[in-house]
XYZ file of C-alpha atoms in Angstrom:
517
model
C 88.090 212.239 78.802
C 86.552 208.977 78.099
C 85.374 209.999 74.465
C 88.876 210.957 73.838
C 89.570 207.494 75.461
C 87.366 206.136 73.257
C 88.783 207.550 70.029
C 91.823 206.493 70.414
C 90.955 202.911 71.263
C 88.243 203.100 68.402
C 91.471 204.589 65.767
C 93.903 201.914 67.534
C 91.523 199.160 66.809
C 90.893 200.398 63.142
C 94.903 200.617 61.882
C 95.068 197.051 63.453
C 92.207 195.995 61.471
C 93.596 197.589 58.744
C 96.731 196.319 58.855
C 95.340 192.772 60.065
C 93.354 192.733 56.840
C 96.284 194.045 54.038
C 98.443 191.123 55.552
C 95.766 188.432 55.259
C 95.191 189.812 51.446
C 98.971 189.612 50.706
C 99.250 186.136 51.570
C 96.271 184.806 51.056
C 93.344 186.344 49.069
C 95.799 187.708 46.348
C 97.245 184.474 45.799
C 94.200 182.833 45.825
C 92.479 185.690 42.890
C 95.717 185.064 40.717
C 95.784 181.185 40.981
C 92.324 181.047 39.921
C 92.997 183.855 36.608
C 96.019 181.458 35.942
C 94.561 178.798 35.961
C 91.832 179.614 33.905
C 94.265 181.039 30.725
C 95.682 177.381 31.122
C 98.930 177.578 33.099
C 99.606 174.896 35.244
C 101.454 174.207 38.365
C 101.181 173.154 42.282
C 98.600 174.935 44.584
C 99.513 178.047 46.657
C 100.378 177.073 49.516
C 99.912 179.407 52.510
C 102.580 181.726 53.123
C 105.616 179.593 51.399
C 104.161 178.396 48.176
C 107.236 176.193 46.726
C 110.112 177.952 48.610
C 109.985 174.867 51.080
C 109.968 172.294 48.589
C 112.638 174.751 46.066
C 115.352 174.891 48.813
C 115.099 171.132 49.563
C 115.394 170.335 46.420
C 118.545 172.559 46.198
C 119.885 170.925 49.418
C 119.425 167.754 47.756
C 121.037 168.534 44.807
C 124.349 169.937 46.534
C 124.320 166.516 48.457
C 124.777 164.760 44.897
C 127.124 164.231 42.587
C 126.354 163.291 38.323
C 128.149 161.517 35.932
C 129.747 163.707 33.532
C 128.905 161.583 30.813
C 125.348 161.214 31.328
C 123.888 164.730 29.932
C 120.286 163.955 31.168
C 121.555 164.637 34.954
C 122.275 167.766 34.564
C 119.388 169.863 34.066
C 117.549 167.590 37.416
C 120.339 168.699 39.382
C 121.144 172.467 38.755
C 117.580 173.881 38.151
C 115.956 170.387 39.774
C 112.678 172.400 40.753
C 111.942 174.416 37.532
C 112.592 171.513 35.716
C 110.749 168.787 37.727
C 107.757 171.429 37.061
C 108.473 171.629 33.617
C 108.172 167.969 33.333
C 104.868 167.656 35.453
C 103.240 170.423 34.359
C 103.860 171.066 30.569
C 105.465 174.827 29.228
C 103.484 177.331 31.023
C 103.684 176.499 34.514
C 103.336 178.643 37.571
C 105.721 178.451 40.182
C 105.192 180.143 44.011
C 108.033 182.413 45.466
C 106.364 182.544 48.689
C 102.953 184.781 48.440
C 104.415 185.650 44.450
C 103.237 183.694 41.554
C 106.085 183.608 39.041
C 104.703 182.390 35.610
C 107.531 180.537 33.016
C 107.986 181.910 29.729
C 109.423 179.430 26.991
C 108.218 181.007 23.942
C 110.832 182.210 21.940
C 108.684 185.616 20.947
C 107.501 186.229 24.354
C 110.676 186.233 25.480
C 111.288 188.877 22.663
C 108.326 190.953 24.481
C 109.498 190.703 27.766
C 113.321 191.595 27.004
C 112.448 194.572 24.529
C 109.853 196.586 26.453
C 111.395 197.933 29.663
C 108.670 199.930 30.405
C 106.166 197.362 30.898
C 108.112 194.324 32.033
C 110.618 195.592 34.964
C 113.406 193.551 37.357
C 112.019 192.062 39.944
C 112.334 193.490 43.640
C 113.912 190.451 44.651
C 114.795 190.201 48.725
C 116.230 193.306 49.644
C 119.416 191.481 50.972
C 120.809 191.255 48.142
C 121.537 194.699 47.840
C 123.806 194.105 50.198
C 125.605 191.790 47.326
C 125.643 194.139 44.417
C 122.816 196.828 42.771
C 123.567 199.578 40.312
C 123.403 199.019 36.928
C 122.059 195.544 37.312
C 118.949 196.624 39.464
C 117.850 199.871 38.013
C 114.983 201.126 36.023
C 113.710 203.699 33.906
C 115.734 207.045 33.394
C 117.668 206.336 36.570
C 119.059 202.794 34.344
C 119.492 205.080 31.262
C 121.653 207.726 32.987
C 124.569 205.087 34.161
C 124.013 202.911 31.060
C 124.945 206.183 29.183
C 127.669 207.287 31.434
C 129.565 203.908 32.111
C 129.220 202.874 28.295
C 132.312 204.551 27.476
C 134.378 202.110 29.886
C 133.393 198.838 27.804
C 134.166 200.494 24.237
C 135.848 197.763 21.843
C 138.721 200.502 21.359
C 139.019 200.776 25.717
C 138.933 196.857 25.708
C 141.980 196.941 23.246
C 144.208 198.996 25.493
C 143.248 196.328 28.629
C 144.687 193.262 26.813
C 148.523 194.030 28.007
C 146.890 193.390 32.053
C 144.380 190.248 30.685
C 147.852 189.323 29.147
C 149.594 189.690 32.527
C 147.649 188.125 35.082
C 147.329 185.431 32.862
C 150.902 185.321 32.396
C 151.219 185.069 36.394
C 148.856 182.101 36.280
C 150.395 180.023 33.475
C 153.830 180.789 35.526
C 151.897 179.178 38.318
C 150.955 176.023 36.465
C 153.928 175.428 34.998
C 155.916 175.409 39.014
C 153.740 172.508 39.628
C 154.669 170.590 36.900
C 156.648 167.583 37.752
C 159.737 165.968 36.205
C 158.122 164.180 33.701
C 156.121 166.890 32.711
C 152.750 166.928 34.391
C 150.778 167.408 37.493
C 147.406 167.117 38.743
C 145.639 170.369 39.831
C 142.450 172.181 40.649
C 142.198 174.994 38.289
C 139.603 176.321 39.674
C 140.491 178.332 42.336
C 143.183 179.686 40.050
C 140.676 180.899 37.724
C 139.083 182.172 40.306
C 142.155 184.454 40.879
C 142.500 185.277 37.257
C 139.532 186.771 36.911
C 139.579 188.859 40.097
C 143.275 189.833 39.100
C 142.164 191.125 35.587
C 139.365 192.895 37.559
C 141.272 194.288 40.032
C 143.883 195.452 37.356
C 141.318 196.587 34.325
C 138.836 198.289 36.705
C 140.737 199.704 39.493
C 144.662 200.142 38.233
C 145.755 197.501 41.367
C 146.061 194.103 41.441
C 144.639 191.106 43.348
C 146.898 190.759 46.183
C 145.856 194.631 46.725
C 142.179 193.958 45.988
C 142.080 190.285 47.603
C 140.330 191.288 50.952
C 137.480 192.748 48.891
C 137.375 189.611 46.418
C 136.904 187.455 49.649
C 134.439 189.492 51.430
C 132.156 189.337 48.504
C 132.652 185.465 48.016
C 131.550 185.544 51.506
C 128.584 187.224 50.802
C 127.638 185.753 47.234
C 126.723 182.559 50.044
C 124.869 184.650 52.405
C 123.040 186.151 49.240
C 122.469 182.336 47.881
C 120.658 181.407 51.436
C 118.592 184.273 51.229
C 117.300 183.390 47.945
C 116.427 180.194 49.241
C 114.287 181.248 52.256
C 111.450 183.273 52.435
C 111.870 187.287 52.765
C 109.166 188.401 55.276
C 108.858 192.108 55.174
C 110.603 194.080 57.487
C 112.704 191.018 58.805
C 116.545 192.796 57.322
C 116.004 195.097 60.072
C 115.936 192.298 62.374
C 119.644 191.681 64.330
C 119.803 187.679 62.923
C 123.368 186.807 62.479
C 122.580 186.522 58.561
C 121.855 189.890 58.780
C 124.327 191.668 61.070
C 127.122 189.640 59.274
C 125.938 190.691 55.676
C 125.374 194.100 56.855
C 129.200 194.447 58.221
C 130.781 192.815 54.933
C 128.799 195.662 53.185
C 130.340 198.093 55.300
C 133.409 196.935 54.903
C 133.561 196.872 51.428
C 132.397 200.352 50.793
C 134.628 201.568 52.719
C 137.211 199.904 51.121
C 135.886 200.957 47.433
C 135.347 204.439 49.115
C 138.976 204.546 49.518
C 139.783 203.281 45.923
C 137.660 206.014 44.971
C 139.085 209.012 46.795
C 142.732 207.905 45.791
C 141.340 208.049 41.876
C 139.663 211.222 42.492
C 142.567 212.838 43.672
C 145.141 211.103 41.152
C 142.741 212.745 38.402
C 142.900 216.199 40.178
C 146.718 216.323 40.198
C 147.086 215.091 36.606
C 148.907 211.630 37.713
C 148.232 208.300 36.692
C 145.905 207.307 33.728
C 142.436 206.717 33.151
C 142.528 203.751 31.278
C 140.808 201.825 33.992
C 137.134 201.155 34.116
C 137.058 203.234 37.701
C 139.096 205.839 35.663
C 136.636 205.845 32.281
C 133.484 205.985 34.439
C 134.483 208.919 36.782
C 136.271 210.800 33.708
C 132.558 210.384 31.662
C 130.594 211.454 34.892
C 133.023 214.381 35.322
C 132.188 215.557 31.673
C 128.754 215.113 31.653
C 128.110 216.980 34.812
C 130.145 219.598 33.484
C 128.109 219.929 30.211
C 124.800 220.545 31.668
C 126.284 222.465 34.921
C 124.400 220.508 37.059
C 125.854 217.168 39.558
C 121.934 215.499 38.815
C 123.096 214.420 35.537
C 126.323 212.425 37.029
C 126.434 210.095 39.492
C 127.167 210.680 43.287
C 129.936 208.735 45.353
C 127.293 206.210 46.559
C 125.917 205.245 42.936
C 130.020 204.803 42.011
C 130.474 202.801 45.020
C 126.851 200.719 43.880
C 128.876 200.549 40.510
C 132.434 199.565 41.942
C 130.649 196.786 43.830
C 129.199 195.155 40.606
C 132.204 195.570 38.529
C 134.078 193.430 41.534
C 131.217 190.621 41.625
C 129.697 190.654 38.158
C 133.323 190.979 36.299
C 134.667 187.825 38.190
C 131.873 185.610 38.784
C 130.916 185.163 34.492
C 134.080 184.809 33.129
C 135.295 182.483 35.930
C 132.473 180.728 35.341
C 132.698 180.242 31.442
C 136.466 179.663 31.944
C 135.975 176.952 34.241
C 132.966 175.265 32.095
C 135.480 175.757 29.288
C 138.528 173.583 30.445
C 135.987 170.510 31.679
C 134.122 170.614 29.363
C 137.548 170.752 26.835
C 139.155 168.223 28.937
C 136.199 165.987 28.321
C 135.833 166.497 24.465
C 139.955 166.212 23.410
C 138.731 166.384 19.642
C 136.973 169.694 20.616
C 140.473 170.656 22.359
C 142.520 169.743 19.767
C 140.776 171.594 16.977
C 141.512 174.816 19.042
C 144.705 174.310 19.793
C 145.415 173.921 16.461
C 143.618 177.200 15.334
C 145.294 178.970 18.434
C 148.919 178.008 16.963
C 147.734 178.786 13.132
C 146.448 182.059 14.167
C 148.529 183.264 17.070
C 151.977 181.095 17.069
C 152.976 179.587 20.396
C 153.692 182.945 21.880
C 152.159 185.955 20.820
C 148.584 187.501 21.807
C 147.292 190.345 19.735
C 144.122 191.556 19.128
C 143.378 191.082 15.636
C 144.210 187.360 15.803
C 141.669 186.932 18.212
C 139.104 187.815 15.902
C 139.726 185.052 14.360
C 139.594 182.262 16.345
C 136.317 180.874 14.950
C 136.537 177.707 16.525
C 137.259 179.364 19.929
C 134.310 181.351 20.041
C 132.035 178.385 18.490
C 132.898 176.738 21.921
C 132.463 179.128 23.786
C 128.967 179.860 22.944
C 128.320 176.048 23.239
C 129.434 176.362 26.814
C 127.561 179.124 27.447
C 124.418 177.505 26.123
C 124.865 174.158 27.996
C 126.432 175.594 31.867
C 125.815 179.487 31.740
C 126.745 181.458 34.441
C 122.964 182.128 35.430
C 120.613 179.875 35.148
C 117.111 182.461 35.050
C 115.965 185.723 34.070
C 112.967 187.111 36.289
C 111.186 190.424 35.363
C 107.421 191.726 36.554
C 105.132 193.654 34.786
C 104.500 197.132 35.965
C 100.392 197.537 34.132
C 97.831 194.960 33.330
C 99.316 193.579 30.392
C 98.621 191.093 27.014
C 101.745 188.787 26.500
C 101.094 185.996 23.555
C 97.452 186.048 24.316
C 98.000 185.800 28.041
C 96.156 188.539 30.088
C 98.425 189.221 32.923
C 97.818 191.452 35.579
C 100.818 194.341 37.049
C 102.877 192.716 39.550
C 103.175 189.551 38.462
C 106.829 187.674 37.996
C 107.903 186.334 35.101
C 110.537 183.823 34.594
C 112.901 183.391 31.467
C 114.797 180.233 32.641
C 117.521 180.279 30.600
C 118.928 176.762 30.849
C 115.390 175.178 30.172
C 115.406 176.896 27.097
C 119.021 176.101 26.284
C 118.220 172.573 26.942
C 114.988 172.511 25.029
C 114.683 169.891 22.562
C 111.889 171.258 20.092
C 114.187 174.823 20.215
C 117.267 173.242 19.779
C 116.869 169.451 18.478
C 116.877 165.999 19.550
C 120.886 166.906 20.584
C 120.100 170.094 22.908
C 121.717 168.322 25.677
C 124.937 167.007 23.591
C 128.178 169.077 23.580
C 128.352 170.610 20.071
C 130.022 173.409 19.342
C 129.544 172.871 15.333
C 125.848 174.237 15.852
C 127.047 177.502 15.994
C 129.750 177.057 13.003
C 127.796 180.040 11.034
C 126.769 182.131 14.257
C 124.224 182.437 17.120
C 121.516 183.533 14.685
C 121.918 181.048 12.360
C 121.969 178.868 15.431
C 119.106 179.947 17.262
C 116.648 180.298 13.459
C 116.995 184.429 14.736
C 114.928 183.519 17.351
C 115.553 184.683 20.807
C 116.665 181.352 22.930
C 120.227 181.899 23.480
C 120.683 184.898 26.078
C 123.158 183.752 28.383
C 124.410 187.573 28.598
C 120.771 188.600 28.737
C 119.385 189.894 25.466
C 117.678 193.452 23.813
C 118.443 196.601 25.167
C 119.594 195.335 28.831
C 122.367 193.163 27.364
C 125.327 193.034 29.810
C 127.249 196.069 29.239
C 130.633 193.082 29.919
C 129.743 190.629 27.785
C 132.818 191.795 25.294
C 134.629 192.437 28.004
C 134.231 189.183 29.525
C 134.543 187.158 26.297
C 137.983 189.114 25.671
C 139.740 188.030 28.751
C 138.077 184.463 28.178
C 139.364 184.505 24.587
C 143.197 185.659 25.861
C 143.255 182.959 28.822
C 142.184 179.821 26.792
C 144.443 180.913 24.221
C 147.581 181.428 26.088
C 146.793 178.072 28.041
C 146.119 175.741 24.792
C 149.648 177.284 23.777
C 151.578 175.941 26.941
C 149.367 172.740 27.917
C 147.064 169.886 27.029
C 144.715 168.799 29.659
C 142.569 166.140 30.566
C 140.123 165.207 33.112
C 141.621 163.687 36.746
C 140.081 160.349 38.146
C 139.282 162.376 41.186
C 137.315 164.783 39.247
C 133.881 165.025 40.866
C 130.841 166.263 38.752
C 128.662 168.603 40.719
C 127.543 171.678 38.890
C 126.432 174.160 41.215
C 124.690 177.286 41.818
C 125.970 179.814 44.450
C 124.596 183.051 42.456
C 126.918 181.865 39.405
C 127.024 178.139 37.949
C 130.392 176.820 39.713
C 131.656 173.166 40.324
C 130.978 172.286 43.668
C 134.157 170.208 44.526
C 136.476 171.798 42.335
C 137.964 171.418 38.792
C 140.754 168.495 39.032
C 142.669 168.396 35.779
C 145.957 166.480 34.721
C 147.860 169.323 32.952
C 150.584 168.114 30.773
C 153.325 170.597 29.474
C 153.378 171.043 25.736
């Protein structure tokens, strides 16, 4: 009896050993073996610290930030207050600079041909597997890898096809109709009112959504649109803290609450789903919805190869459903919103596309073909794009020991692309990188950019975001139609606070003086 006593104790005392020893190597003798290779190949930044790294010094810069406000006229504020960590180390620590997400080293990449490397070759440079709360927020497409990514890239392709984006432009024409009818009750008697367009873009976009994707409309769709808002700021504040492992399974109120908005909107998408499905069976309704498109493609291609592993199962639609709803509203509200500042701002800028607007499409009529060719519109849009994208950094790890532009970097290790460091860079883009200039992309992005790859606001290579047309579409249709009914300038109350909850939004709202043309 006691040698069995004895065993156990001896085999108890080993796993805790064991276990005592894997977590002291996770945070502290890993960290300490990759500082020291970093260092040595020349990259720069501050000392591991135990356990957080920068994630203490990160979120209190980002507290400090949304405690701020910056003059809109002074370009040099804005890069210190969105990204004001990334770029303090940028500043301190030259262009290949390490930065510590907790235990994780993440190492920046401003090279415009690394940045090629790590974009084109999926199979050694992978997503990160970021805090696994955010699944809670949206996965699918966005998060996958490998064949699993290649399967739904293939199957939901079909839904953003330039000729299925043609037959959506009556519903981007309607909700923004709904809008504009909006805008124009609050003008006043003498023609023009003072209003915060943002949360009506905010509406737009989760009305096209709601209408494109699912065949309903926001009012039916609203509870969803405001359960994921909700969670887009639970999301944001567990990016900013530190994800120990283990701790979503804790009951925290953080967790329980983001856990119950999930549940709730599955079910809700579940129920979207079902109603489709059984639409489809009965031969009513039409599939020119993205919901529609992606179930009709998975249908097909399971029946093909007789077998459901080639399709996708409710839960990956759901997974699919759930991006659609955050990933189709957050970008284009986003650009939109960048858009009308910005033009309010630069009235030469707004004037110059009003002007090709009413050349090209009249004062009432929205079609297609005219949009392609609104040159000036999309040369400010990519300007807008460059200068406030809708998110700020690209992170990918590599999956194998690994040579990237004579750096010897072992598998696991984070990489960061961050985007508006780049778009901001002065020896990529010019003594003017922080100016508002939409001329610089008068003969396109790659004449722009010299072909090299340091404009990816939608991501870039073979991961490019399957909405980017789709997004630039309704974008395209809602400036238009509004530089045919108003002018607009910015309000005295207009507050400039650029901010990042997930997306790049204004903090205190969009306060324009709209005047009726």
């Amino acid at each position: 009896m006691d040698a069995v006593t004895n065993t156990v104790a001896i085999s108890c005392a080993l796993v805790v050993v064991l276990c005592a020893w894997k977590m002291v190597n996770m945070v502290w003798v890993r960290p300490k073996k990759l500082e020291k290779l970093l260092r040595n190949q020349g990259f720069k930044g501050n000392k591991y610290k135990f356990l957080f790294g920068d994630m203490k010094e990160f979120s209190m810069m980002i507290k400090q930030s949304k405690s701020k406000h910056i003059n809109i006229d002074d370009e040099d504020e804005v890069l210190p207050h969105v990204v004001a960590f990334t770029h303090q180390s940028l500043q301190k620590y030259g262009r290949s600079f390490i930065t510590w997400m907790g235990w994780e080293p993440r190492v920046a990449i401003m090279d415009p041909e690394m940045i090629k490397d790590v974009l084109m070759k999926l199979n050694d440079f992978q997503k990160t597997r970021s805090n696994p709360l955010l699944k809670y927020l949206a996965t699918g497409l966005v998060t996958y890898e490998g064949d699993q990514w290649a399967k739904h890239r293939k199957l939901i392709n079909p839904a953003f096809h330039v000729e299925k984006l043609k037959n959506m432009v009556p519903a981007f024409h309607l909700s923004c109709s709904e809008m504009i009818g909006k805008w124009e009750k609050e003008i006043s008697s003498n023609g023009s009112c003072e209003l915060d367009v943002w949360p009506y873009i905010q509406a737009l976009t989760s009305d096209v959504i709601s209408r494109t994707a699912f065949g309903s409309s926001y009012q039916e769709g609203i509870r969803i649109f405001q359960l994921i808002r909700e969670q887009s700021v639970y999301a944001m504040e567990a990016v900013m803290s530190l994800y120990i492992p283990g701790s979503r399974f804790l009951p925290t109120k953080r967790n329980r609450k983001m856990k119950a908005i999930d549940h709730e909107v599955r079910n809700s998408i579940k129920s979207i789903i079902h109603n489709k499905l059984k639409a489809m069976k009965a031969g009513e309704g039409n599939y020119d919805d993205l919901l529609g498109i992606m179930l009709e493609s998975n249908s097909k291609v399971v029946e093909q190869n007789q077998n459901q592993s080639h399709g996708m199962t409710i839960y990956e639609v759901i997974e699919e459903c759930k991006l659609f709803y955050f990933a189709g509203q957050e970008t284009t509200s986003s650009l939109l919103v960048w858009t009308m500042i910005l033009l309010a701002k630069h009235q030469e800028w707004q004037s110059r596309a009003r002007e090709e607007v009413l050349s090209v499409l009249g004062d009432q009529n929205i079609d297609i073909d005219g949009l392609n060719h609104l040159k000036v519109v999309n040369m400010i849009f990519h300007e807008v794009l460059r200068l406030y994208p809708s998110f700020t950094q690209l992170a990918r790890k590599t999956v194998k020991d690994i040579t990237l532009g004579g750096f010897s970097l072992p598998s696991g290790i984070q990489i960061a692309l961050p985007i508006m460091l780049i778009h901001y860079d002065e020896q990529l883009w010019g003594s003017d990188a922080n100016k508002f200039k939409p001329e610089r992309f008068s003969e396109g992005i790659s004449k722009a950019t010299k072909n090299q790859v340091i404009y990816f606001p939608f991501g870039w290579g073979p991961r490019i975001c399957i909405g980017q047309n789709f997004a630039l579409l309704e974008a395209k249709i809602a400036l238009a139609m509004i530089l045919q009914k108003f002018s607009f300038e910015l309000s005295p109350s207009y507050v400039h606070a650029p901010n990042i909850v997930l997306s790049l939004q204004p903090q205190y709202g969009a306060q324009l003086i709209l005047q009726k043309l």
